[in-house]
mmCIF file of C-alpha atoms in Angstrom:
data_model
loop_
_atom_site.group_PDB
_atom_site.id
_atom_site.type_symbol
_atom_site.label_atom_id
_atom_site.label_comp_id
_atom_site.label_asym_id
_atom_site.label_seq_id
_atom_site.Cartn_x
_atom_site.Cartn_y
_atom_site.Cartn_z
ATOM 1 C CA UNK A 145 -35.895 33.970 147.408
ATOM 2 C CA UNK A 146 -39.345 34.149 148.160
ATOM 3 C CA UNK A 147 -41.090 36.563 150.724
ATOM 4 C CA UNK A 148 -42.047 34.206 153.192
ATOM 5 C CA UNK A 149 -40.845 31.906 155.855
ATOM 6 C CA UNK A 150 -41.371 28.408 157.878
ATOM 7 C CA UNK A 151 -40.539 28.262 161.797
ATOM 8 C CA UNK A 152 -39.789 25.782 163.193
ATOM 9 C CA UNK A 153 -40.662 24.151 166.468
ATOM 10 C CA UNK A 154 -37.376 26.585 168.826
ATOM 11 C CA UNK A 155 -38.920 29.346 166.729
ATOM 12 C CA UNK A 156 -35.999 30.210 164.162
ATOM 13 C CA UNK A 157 -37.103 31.334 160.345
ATOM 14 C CA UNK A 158 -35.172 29.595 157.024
ATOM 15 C CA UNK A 159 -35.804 30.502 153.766
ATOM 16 C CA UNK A 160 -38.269 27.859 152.037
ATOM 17 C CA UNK A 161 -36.358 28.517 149.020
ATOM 18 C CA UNK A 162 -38.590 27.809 145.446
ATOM 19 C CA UNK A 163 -37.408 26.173 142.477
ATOM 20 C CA UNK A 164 -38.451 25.528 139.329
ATOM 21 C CA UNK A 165 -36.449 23.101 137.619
ATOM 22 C CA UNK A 166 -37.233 19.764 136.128
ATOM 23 C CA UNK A 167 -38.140 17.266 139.689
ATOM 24 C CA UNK A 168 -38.000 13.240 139.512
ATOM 25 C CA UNK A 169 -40.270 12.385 142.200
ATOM 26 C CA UNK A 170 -38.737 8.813 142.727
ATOM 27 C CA UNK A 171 -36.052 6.267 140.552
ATOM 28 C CA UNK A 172 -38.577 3.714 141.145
ATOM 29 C CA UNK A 173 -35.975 1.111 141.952
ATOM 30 C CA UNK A 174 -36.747 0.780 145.535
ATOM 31 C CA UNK A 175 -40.440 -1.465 146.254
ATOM 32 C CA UNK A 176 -41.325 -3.278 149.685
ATOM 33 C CA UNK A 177 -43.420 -6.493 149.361
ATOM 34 C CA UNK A 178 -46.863 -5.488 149.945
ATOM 35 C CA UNK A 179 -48.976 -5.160 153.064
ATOM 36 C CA UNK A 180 -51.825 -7.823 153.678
ATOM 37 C CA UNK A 181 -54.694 -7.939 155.339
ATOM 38 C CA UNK A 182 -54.394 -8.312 159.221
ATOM 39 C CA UNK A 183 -51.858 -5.685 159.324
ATOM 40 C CA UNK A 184 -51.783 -2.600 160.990
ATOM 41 C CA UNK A 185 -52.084 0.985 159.567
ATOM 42 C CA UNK A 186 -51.770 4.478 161.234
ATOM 43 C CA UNK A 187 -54.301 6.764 159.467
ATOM 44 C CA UNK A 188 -53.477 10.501 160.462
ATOM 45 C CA UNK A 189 -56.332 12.674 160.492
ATOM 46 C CA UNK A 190 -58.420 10.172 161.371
ATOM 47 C CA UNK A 191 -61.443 12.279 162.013
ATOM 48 C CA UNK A 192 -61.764 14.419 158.396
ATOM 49 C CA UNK A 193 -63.748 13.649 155.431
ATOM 50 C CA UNK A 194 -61.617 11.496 153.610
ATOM 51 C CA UNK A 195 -59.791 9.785 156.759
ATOM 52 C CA UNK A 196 -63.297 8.504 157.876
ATOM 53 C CA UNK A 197 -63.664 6.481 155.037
ATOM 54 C CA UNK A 198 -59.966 5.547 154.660
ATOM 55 C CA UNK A 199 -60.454 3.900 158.257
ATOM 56 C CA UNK A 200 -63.316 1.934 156.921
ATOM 57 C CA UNK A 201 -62.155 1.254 153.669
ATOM 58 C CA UNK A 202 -58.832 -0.509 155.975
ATOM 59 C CA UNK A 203 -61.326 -1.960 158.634
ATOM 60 C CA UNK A 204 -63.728 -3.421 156.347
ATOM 61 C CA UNK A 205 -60.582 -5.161 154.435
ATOM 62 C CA UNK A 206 -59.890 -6.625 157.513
ATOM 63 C CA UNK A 207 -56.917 -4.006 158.575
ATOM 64 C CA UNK A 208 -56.092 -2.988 161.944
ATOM 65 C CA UNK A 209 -56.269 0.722 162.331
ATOM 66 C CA UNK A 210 -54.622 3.181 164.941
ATOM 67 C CA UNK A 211 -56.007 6.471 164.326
ATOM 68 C CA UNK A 212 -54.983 9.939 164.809
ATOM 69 C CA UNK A 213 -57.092 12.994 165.925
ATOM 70 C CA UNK A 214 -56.288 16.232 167.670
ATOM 71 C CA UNK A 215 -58.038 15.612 170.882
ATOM 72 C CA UNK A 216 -60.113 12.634 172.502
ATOM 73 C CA UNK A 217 -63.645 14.503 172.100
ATOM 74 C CA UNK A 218 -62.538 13.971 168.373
ATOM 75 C CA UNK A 219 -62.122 10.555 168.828
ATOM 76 C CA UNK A 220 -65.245 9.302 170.784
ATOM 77 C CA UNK A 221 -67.515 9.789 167.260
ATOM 78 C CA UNK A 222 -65.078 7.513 165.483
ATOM 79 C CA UNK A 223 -65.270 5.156 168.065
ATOM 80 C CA UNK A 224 -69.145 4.461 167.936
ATOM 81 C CA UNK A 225 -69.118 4.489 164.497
ATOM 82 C CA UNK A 226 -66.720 1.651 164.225
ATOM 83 C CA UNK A 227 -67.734 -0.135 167.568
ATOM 84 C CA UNK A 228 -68.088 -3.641 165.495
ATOM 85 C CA UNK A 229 -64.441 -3.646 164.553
ATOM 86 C CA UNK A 230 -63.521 -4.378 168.760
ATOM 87 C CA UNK A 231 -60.095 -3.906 169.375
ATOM 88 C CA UNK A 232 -59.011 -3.504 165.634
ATOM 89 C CA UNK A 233 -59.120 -0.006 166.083
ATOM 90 C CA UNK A 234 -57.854 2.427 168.287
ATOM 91 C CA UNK A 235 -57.641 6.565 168.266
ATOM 92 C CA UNK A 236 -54.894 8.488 169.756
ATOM 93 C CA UNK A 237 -54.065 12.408 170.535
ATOM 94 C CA UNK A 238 -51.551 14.132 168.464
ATOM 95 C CA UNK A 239 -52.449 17.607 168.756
ATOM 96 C CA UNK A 240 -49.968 19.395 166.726
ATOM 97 C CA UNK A 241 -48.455 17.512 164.121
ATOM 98 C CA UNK A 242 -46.046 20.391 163.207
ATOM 99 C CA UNK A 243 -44.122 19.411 166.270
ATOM 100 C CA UNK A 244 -41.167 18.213 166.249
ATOM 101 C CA UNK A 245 -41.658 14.256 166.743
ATOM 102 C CA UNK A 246 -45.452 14.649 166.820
ATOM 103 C CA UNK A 247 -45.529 11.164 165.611
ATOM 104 C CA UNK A 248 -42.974 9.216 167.039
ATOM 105 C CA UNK A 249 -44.448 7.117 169.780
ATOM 106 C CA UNK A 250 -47.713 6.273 167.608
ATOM 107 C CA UNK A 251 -45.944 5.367 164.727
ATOM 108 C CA UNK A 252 -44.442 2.157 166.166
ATOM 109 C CA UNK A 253 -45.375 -0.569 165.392
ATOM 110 C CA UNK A 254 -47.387 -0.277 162.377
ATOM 111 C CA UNK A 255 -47.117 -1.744 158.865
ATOM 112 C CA UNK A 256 -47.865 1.113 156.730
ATOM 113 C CA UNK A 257 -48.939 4.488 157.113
ATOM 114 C CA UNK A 258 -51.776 6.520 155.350
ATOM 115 C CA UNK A 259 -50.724 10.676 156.015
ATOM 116 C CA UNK A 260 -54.062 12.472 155.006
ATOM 117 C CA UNK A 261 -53.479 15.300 157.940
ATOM 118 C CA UNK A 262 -53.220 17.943 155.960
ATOM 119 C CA UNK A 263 -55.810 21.675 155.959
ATOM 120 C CA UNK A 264 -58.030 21.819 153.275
ATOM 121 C CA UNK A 265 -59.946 25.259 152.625
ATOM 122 C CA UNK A 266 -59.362 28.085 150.753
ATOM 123 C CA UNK A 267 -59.559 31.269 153.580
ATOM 124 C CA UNK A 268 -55.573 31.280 155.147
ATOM 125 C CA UNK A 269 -54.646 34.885 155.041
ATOM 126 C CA UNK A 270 -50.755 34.346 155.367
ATOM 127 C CA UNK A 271 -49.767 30.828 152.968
ATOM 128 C CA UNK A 272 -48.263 29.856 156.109
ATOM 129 C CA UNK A 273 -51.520 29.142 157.623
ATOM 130 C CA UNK A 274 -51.018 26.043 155.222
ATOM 131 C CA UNK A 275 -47.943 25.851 154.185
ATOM 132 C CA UNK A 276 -46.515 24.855 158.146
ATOM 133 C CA UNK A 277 -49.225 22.563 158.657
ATOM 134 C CA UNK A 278 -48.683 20.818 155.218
ATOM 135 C CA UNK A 279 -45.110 20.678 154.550
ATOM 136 C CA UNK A 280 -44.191 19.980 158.527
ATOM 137 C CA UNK A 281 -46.636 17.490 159.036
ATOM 138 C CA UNK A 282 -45.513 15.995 155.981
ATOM 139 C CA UNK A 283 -42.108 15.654 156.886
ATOM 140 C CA UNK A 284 -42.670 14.887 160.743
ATOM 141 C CA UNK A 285 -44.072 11.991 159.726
ATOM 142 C CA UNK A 286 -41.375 10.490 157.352
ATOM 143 C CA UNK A 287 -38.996 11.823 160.088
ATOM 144 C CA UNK A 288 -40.983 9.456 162.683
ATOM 145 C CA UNK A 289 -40.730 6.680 160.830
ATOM 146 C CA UNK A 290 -37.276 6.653 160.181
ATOM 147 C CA UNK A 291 -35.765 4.096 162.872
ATOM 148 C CA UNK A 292 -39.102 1.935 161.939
ATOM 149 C CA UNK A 293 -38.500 -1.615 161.507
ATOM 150 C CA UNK A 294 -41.919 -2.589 160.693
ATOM 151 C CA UNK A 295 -43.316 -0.421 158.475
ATOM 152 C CA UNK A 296 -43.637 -1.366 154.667
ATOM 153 C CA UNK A 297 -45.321 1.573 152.739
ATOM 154 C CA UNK A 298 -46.451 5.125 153.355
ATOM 155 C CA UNK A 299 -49.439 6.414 151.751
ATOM 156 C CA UNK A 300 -49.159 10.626 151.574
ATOM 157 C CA UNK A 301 -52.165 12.241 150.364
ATOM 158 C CA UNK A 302 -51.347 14.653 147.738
ATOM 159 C CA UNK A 303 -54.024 16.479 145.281
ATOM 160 C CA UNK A 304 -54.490 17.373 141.945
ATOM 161 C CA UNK A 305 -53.347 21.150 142.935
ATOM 162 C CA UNK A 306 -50.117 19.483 143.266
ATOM 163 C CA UNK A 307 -50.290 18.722 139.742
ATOM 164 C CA UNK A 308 -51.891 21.531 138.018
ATOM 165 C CA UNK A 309 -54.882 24.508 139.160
ATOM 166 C CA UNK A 310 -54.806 26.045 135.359
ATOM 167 C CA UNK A 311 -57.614 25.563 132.931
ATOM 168 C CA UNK A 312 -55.346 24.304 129.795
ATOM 169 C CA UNK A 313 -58.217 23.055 127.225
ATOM 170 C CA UNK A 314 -56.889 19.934 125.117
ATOM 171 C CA UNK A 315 -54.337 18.230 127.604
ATOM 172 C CA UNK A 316 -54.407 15.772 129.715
ATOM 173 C CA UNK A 317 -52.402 16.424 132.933
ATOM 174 C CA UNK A 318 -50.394 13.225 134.350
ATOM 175 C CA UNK A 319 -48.521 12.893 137.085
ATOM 176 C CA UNK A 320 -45.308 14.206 135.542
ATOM 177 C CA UNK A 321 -47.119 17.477 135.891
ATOM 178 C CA UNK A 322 -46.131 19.719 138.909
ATOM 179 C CA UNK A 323 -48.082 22.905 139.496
ATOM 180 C CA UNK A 324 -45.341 25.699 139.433
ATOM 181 C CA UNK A 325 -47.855 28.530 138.563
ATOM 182 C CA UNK A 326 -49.294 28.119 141.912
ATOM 183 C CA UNK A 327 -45.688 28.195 143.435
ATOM 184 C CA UNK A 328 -45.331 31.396 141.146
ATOM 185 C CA UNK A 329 -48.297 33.589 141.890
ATOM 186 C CA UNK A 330 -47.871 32.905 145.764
ATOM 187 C CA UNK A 331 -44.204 33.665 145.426
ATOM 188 C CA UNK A 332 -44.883 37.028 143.677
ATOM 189 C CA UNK A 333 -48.354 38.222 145.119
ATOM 190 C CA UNK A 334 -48.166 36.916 148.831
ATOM 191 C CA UNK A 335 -51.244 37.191 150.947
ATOM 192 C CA UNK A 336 -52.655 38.986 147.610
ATOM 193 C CA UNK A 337 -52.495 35.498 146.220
ATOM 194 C CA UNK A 338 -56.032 33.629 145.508
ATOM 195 C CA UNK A 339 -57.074 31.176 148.221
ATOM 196 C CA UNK A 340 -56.531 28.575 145.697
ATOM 197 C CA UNK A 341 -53.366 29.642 144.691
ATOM 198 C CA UNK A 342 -52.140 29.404 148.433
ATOM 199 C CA UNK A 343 -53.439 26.069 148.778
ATOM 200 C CA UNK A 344 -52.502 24.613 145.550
ATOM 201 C CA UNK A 345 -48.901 26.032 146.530
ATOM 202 C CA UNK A 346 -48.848 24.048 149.722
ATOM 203 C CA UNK A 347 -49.980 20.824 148.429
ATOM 204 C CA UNK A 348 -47.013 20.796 145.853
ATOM 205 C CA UNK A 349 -44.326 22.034 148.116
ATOM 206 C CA UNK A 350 -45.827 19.589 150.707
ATOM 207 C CA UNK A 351 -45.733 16.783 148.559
ATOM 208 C CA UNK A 352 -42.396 17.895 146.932
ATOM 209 C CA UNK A 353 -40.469 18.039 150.464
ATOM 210 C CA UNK A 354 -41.557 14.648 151.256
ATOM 211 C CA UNK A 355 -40.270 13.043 147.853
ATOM 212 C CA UNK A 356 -36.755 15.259 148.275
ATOM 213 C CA UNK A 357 -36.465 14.006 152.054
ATOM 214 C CA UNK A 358 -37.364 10.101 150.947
ATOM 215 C CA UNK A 359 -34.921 10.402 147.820
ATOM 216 C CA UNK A 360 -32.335 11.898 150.197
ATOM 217 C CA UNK A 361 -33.031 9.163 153.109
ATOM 218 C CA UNK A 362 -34.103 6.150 151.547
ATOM 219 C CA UNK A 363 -30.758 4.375 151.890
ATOM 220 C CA UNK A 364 -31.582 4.396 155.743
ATOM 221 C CA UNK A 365 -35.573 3.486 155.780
ATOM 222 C CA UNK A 366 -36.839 0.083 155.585
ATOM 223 C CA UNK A 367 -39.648 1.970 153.500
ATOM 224 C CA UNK A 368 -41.033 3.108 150.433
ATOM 225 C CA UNK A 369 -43.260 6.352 149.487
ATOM 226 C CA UNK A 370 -46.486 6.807 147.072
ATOM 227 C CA UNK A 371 -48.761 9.671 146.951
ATOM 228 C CA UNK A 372 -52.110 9.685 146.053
ATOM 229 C CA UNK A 373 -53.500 12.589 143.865
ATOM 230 C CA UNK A 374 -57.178 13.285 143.950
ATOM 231 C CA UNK A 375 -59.295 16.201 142.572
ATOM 232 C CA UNK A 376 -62.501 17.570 144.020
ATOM 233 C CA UNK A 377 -63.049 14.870 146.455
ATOM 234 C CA UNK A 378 -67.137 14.026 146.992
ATOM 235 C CA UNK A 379 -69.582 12.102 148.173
ATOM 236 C CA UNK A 380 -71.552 10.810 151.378
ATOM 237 C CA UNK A 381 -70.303 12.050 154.843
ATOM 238 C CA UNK A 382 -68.736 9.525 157.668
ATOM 239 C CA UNK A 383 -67.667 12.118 159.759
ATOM 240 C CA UNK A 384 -69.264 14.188 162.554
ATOM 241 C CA UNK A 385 -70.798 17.112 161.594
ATOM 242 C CA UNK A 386 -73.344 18.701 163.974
ATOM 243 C CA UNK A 387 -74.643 21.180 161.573
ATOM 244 C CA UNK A 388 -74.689 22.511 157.945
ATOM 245 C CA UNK A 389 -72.165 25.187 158.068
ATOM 246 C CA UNK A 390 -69.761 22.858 159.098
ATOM 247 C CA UNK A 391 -69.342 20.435 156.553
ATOM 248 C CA UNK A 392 -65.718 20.007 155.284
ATOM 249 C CA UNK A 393 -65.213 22.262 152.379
ATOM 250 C CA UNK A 394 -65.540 20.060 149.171
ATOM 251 C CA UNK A 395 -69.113 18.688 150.496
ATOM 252 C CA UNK A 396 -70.272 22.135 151.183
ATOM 253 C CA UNK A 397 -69.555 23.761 147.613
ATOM 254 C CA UNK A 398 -71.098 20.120 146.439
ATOM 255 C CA UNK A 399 -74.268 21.343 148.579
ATOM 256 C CA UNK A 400 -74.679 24.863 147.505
ATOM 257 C CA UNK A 401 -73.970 24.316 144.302
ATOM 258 C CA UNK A 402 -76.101 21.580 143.759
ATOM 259 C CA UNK A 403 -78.878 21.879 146.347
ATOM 260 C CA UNK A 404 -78.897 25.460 147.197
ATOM 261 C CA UNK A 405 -78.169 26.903 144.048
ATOM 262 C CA UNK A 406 -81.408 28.175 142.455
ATOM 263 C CA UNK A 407 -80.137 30.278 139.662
ATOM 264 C CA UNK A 408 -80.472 29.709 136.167
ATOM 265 C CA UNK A 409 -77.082 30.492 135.299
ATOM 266 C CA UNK A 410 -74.914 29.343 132.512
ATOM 267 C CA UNK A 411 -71.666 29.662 134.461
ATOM 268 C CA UNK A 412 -73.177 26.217 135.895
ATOM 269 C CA UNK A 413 -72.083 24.716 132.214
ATOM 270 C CA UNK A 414 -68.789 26.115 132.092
ATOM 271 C CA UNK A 415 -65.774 23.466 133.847
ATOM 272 C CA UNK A 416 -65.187 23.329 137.009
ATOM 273 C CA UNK A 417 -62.369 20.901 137.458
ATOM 274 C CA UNK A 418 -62.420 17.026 138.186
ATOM 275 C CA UNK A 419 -64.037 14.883 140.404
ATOM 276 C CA UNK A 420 -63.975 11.630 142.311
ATOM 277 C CA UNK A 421 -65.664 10.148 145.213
ATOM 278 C CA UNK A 422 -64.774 9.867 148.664
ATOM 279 C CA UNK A 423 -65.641 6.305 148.514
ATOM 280 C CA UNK A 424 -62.861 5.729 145.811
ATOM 281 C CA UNK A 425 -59.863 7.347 147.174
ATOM 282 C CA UNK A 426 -59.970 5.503 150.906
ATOM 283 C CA UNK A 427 -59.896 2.748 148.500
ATOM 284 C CA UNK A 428 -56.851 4.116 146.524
ATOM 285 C CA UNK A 429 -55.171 4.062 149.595
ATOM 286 C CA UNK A 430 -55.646 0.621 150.416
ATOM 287 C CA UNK A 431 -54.780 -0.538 147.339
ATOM 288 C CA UNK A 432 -51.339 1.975 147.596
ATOM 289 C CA UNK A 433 -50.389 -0.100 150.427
ATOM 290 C CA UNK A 434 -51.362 -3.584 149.312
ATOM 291 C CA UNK A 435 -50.119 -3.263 145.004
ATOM 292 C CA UNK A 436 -46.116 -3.773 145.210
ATOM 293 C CA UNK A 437 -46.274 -1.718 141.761
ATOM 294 C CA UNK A 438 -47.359 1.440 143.795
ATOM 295 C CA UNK A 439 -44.244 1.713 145.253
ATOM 296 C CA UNK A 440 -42.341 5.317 144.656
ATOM 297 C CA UNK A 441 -45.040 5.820 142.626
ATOM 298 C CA UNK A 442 -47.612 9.578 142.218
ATOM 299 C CA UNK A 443 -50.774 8.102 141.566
ATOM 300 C CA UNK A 444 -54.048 10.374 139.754
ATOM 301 C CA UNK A 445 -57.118 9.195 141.549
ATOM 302 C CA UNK A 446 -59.863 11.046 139.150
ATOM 303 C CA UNK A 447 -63.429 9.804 137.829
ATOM 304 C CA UNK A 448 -64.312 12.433 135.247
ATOM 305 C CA UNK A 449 -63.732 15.835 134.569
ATOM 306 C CA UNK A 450 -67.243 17.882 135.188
ATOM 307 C CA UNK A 451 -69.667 20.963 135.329
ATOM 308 C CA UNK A 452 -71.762 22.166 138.136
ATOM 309 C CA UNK A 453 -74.902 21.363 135.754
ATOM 310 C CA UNK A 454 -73.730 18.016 135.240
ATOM 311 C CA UNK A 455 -74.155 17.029 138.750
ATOM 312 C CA UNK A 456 -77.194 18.972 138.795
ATOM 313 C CA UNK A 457 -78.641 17.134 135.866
ATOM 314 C CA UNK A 458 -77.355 13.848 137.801
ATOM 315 C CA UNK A 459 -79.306 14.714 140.746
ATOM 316 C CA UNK A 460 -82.368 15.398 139.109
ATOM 317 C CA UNK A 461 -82.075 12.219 137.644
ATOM 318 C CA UNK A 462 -81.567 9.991 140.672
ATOM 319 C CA UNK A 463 -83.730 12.582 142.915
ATOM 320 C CA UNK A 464 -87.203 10.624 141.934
ATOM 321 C CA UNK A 465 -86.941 7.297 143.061
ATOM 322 C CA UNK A 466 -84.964 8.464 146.599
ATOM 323 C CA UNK A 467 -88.176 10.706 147.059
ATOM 324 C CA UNK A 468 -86.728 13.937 146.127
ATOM 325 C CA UNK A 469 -88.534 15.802 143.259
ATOM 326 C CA UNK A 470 -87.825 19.501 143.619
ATOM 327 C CA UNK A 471 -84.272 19.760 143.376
ATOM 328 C CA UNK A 472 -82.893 23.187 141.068
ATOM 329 C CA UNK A 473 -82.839 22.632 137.110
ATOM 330 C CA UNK A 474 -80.228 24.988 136.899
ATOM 331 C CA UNK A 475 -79.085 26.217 133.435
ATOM 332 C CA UNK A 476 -81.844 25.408 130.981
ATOM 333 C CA UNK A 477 -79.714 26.081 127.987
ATOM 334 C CA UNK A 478 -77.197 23.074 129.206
ATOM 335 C CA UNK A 479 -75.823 21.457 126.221
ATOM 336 C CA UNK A 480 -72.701 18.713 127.818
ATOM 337 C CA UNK A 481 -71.555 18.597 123.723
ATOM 338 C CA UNK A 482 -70.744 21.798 123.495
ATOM 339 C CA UNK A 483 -68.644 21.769 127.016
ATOM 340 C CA UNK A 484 -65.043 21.910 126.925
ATOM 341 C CA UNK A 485 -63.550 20.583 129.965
ATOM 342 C CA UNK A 486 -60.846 22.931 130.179
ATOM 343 C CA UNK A 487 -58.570 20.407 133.527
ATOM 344 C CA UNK A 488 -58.579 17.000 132.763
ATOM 345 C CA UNK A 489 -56.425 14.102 134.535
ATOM 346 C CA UNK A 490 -54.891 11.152 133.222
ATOM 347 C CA UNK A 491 -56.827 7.742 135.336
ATOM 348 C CA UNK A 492 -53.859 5.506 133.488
ATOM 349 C CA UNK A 493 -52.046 4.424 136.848
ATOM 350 C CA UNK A 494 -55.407 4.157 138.687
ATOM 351 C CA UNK A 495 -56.529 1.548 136.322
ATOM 352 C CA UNK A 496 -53.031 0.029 135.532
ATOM 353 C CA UNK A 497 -51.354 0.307 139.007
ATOM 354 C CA UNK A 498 -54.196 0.201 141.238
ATOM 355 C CA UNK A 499 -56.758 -1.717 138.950
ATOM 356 C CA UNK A 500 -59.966 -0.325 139.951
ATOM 357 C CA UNK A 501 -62.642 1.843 137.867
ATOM 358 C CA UNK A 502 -64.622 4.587 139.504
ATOM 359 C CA UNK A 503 -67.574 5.147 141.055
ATOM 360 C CA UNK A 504 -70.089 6.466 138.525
ATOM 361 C CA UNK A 505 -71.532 9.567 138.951
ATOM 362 C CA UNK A 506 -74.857 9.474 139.410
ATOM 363 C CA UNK A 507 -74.003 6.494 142.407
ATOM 364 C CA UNK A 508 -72.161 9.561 143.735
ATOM 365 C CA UNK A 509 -74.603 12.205 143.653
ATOM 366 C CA UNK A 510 -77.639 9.667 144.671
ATOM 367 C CA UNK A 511 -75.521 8.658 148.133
ATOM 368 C CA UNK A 512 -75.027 12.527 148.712
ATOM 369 C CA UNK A 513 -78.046 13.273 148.379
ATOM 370 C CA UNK A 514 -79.335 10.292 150.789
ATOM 371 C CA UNK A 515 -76.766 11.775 153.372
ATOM 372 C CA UNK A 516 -78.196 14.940 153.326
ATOM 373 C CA UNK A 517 -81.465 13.376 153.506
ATOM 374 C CA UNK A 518 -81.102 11.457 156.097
ATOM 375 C CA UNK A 519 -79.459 14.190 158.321
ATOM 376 C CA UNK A 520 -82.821 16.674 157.768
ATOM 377 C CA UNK A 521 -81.047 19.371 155.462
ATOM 378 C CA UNK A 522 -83.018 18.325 152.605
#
């Protein structure tokens, strides 16, 4: 058994035992009809990085959207920002969503569901800093819509540290991949574990407990499940952020990395991981809900596998005609032929299930840098 613990809401401790056999995510044979436009979609989270633009991406298709966020301050930006859409959408307060029945009263009524409350960074101390968050928000929220009648689909966002956080030069990791070294090193180092280790563990036990309670309930829902599986997710900013420091966590590296960075180092060639922007995974999740084929379905959401100095290079590119012509070189001895991307992910289902290519790069980096721009921190 491992060495930690998850409490529950009346405060008792059970094992979260680990295991590390073979898992089938889903039999595939249960698929609702899909959702169309004019329906409406809860979108937890509704204030973060990503659930900004998954709001849009559901308003601008039409969608009506009920938001959550943890208090009404939290809600007010949101509200201005999509003022045009009138009544079509609506925020309300769900301020702990590892309570017990967190989301039962705002989950009624809705077609489909898109879970993206989940803690991204790479600090916690304890795993449970993310682990409770992750894996009983997860499961509150399948729990809530259990006695639904109306809804079709949920949407859970996953990540690629579900899938794999281990360099592993030549393969291509799909989405029969689970990351168990994550599960591994947490299990055996504790709070000694990386911060990426933590949070790579609580993605894949998160997404893992909602695919064992689905499998084990689905005879009772009216529903089906998909999870979306993104990498590094960038790209321009939606939500509020008053200042620098506190840009979500992905956009921040982006910025020092990219921006800041004045070094001349060639650990800015070596891989990094994969990409994919903002902008395309609120779309993912649209699609999720609308393609019947996504049903019970893990879904890779990446563009490209890249390097620090490629998106350096990218800027530089870009950075003249948006009137920006100072930005870092970087690592002058950059040669992309000689890189080895070391964590690539397959893009099959994205293309076959979903049916959508990515944005390019340098659209990506060219809209960041505009963002940043535009807000006076460049």
């Amino acid at each position: 058994m491992p060495w930690f613990t998850i409490k529950t809401r009346t405060g008792d401790c059970s094992a979260f035992s680990i295991s590390h056999s073979p898992f089938i995510y889903s039999d595939k044979l249960k698929r609702m009809p899909a959702i169309a436009p004019g329906s409406k979609v809860l979108v937890t989270g509704a204030n973060g990085f990503l659930a900004t633009h998954v709001v849009k991406a559901f308003l601008d298709r039409q969608y009506s959207v009920r938001g959550t966020v943890r208090s009404q301050e939290k809600g007010d930006h949101l509200h201005k920002l999509f003022s045009s859409h009138g009544n079509k959408f609506e925020t309300v307060v769900v301020k702990d969503i590892t309570q017990e029945g967190a989301f039962d009263e705002v989950i009624k009524d809705v077609d489909a569901v898109a879970h993206t409350a989940s803690p991204f960074h790479f600090e916690a101390d304890d795993p449970n800093e993310l682990f409770i968050p992750a894996i009983n928000g997860t499961k509150g929220i399948l729990q809530s819509a259990r006695k639904s009648t109306t809804i079709k689909r949920i949407v859970i966002l996953s990540s690629t540290a579900a899938i794999s956080n281990a360099p592993n030069p030549g393969k291509v990791y799909t989405e029969e991949d689970w990351n168990d070294v994550a599960i591994k090193a947490v299990e055996e180092h504790g709070k000694a574990a990386s911060g990426d280790e933590k949070y790579s563990a609580s993605k894949m036990r998160a997404e893992k407990a909602a695919w064992d309670w689905y499998n084990t309930n689905k005879a009772s829902v009216e529903w089906d499940l998909t999870t979306i599986n993104p990498p590094f997710i960038f790209g321009p900013t939606l939500h509020e952020v008053d200042k620098l420091e506190n840009l979500n966590t992905s956009s921040q590296l982006w910025y020092e990395q990219v921006v800041k960075n004045t070094s001349n180092s060639p650990d800015l060639g070596k891989s990094v991981g994969s990409y994919v922007d903002v902008r395309d995974v609120a779309l993912a999740n649209v699609l999720a809900v609308e393609k019947e084929a996504a049903g019970g379905e893990r879904i890779l959401v990446p563009a490209a596998p890249f390097t620090w100095q490629d998106m350096i290079n990218a800027s530089r590119k870009v950075g003249p005609s948006i009137g920006l012509n100072n930005l870092p070189q970087g690592y002058t001895g950059y040669d992309a032929s000689e890189v080895t991307y070391e964590t690539v992910f397959s893009g099959e289902k994205l293309k076959g299930i979903l049916g959508f290519k990515p944005i390019p790069l340098e659209d990506t980096v060219r809209d960041s840098l505009l963002d940043f721009k535009a807000r006076g921190w460049l």
